[in-house]
GROMACS .gro file of C-alpha atoms in nm:
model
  188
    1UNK     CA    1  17.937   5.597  11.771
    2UNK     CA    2  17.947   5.418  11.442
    3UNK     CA    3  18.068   5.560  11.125
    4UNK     CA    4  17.750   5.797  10.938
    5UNK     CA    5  17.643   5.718  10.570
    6UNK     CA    6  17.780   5.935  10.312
    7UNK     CA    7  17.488   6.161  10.131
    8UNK     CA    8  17.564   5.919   9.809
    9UNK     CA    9  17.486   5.593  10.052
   10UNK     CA   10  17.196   5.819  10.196
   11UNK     CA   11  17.042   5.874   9.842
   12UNK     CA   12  17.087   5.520   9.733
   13UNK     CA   13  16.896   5.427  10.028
   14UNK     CA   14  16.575   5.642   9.943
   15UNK     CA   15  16.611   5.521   9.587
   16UNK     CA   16  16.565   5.136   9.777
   17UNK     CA   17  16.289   5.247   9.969
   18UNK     CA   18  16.480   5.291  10.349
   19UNK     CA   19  16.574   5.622  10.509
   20UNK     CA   20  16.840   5.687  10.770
   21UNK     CA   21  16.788   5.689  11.176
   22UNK     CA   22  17.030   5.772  11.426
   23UNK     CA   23  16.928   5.549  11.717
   24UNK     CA   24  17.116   5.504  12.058
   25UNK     CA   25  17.447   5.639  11.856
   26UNK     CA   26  17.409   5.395  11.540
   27UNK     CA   27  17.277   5.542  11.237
   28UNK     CA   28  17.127   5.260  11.049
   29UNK     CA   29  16.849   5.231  10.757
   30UNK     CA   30  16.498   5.152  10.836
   31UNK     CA   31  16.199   5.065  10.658
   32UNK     CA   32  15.815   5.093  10.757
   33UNK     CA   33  15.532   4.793  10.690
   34UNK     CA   34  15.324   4.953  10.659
   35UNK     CA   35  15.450   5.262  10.503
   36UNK     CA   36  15.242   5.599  10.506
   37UNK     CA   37  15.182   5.797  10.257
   38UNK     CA   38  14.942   6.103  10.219
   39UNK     CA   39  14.789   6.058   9.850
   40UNK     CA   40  14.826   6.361   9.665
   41UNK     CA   41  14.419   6.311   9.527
   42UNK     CA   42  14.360   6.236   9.864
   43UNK     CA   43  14.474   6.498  10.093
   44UNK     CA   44  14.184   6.661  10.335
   45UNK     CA   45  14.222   7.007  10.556
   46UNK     CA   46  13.965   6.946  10.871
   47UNK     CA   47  13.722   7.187  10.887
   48UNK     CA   48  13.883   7.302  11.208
   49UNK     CA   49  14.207   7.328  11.081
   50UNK     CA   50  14.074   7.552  10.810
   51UNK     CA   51  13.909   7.813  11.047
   52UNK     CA   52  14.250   7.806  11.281
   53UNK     CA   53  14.454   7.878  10.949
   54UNK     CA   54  14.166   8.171  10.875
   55UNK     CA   55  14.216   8.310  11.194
   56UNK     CA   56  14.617   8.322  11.257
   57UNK     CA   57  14.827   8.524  10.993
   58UNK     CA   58  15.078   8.314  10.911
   59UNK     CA   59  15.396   8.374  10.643
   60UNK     CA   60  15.452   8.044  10.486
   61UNK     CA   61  15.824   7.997  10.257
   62UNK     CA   62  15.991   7.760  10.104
   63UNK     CA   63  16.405   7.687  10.182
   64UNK     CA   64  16.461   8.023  10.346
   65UNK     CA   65  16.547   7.873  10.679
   66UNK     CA   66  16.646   7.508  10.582
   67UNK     CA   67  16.903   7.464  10.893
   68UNK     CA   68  16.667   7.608  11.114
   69UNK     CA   69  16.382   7.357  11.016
   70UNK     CA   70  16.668   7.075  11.085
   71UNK     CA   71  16.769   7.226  11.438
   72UNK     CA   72  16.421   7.232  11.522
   73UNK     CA   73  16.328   6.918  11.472
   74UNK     CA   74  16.639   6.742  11.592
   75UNK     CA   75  16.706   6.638  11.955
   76UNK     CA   76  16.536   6.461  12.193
   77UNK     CA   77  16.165   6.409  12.146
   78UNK     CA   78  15.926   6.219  12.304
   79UNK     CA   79  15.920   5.886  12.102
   80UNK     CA   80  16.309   5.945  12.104
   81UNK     CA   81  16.582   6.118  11.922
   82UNK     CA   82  16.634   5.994  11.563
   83UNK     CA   83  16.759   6.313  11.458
   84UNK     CA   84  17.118   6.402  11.577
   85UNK     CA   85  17.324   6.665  11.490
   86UNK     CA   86  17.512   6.439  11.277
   87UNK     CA   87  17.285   6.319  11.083
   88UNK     CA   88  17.115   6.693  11.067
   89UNK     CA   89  17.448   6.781  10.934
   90UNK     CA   90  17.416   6.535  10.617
   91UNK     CA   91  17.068   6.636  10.576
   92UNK     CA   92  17.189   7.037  10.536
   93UNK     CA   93  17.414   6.891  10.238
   94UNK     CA   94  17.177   6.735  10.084
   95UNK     CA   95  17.012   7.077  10.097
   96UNK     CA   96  17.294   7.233   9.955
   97UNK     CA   97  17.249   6.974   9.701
   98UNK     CA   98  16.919   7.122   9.611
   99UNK     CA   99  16.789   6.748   9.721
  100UNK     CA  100  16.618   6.861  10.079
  101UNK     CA  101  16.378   7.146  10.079
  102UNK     CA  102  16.183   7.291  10.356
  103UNK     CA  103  15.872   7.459  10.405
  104UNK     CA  104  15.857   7.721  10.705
  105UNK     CA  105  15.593   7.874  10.861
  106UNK     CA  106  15.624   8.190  11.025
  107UNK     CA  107  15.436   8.400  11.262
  108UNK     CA  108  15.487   8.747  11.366
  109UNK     CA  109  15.860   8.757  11.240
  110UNK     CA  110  15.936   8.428  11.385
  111UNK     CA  111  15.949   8.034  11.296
  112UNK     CA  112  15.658   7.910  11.423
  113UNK     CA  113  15.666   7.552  11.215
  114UNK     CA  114  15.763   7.359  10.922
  115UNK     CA  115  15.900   7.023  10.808
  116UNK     CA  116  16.184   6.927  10.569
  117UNK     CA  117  16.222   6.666  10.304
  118UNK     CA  118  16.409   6.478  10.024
  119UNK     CA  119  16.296   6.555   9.665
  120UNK     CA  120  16.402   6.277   9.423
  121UNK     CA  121  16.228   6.265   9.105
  122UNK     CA  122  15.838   6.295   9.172
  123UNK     CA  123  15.902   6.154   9.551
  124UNK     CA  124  15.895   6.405   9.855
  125UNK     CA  125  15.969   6.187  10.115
  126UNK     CA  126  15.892   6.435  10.463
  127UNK     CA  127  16.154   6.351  10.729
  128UNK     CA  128  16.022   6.521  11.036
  129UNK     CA  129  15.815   6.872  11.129
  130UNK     CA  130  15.782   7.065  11.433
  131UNK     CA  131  15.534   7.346  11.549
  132UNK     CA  132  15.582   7.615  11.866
  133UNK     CA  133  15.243   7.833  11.765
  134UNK     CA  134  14.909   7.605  11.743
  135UNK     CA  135  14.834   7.529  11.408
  136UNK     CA  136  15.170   7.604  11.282
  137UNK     CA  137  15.230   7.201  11.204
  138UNK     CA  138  14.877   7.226  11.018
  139UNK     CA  139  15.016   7.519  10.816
  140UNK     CA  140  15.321   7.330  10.683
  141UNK     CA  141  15.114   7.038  10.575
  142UNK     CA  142  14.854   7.271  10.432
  143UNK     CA  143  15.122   7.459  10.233
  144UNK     CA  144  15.386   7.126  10.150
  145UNK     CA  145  15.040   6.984   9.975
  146UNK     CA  146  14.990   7.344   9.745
  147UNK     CA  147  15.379   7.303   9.664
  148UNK     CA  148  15.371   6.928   9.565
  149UNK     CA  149  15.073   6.943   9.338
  150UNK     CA  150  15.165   7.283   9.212
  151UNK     CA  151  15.563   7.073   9.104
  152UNK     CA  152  15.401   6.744   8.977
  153UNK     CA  153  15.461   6.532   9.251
  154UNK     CA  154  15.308   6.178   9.257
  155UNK     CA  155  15.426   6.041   9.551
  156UNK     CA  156  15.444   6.204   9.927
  157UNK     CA  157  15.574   5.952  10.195
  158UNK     CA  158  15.561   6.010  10.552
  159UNK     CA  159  15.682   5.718  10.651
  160UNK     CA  160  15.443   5.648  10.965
  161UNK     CA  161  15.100   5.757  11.058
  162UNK     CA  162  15.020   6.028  11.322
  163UNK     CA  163  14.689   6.061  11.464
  164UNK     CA  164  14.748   6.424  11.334
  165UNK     CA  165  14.850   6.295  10.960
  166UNK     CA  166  14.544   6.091  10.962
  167UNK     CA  167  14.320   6.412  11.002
  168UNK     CA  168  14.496   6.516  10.644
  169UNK     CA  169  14.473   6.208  10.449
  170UNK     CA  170  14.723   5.972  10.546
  171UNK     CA  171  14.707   5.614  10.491
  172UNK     CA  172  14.900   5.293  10.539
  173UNK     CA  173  14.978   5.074  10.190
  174UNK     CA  174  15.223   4.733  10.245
  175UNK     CA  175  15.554   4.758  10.142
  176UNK     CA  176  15.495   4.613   9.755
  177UNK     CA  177  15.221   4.887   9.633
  178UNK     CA  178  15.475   5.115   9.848
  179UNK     CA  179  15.797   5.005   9.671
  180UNK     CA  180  15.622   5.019   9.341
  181UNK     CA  181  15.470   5.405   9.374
  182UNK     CA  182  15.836   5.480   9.439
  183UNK     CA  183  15.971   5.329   9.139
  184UNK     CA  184  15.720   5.525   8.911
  185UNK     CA  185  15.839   5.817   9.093
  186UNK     CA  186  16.219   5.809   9.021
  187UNK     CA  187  16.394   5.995   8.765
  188UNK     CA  188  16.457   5.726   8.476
   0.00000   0.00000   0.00000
């Protein structure tokens, strides 16, 4: 296993428009061209998602359960683990930093969904999400939207499209118009 980056080395690498993967033991910094964004004026809730959020009473909060959202969505997926523990662990002090926020959904007393981020500026670049109750995934898109509009934010990058993302608005721009949004959306 190779040495991780340090949260300063992590940071700098947002600011350049790269994030951090932890692939087959090497944690290395990656960019998307494409890179996916969901615009902020152009976000969408299907009208299917809308009557599943109707119908299922779900708790939605922000940063309550930040290591939980990390656990969650760590380990070994289908497309492959990105997320090791390791790299979880840097992600939790960036949290502590008040730099990565989650957004948790919960159902019936428990965590049904939610996805995490870095905050930098008016960037909120989502890292990963997770569901375990249908519609929970939905939920934490539904409700990260409401929070970033409701702070200011400008730009929401998601790095790479899902079918699922697509239903809410994503969209590919080249690497350019993507590395330009971002600098608007640093802190000067």
């Amino acid at each position: 296993m190779t040495r991780i980056p340090s949260v300063d080395e992590i940071l700098v690498g947002y600011m350049n428009g790269v994030f951090p993967m932890d692939v087959d033991g090497h944690v290395g910094f990656y960019s998307c061209n494409p890179r996916a964004i969901i615009p902020m004026d152009g976000f969408r809730v299907p009208r299917s998602v809308r009557r599943g959020l109707r119908d299922t009473a779900f708790e939605i909060r922000i940063n309550s359960a930040f290591e939980r959202i990390v656990d969650a969505c760590g380990g070994p997926r289908h497309d492959g683990e990105w997320l090791s523990a390791r790299l979880g662990a840097r992600y939790i002090e960036l949290h502590e930093l008040g730099i990565a926020h989650s957004v948790e959904v919960w159902h019936s007393g428990h965590l049904a969904g939610g996805l995490f981020g870095i905050a930098l500026g008016s960037l909120f670049t989502s890292e990963s999400m997770f569901h375990r109750v249908s519609n929970a995934g939905s939920a934490a898109l539904v409700a990260c939207h409401a929070h970033l509009t409701l702070q200011g934010y400008t730009l929401w990058d998601i790095q790479m499209t899902s079918p699922h993302t697509e239903r809410f608005g994503a969209i590919e721009i080249d690497e350019d118009d993507y590395l330009r949004q971002l600098a608007e959306a640093l802190p000067r």
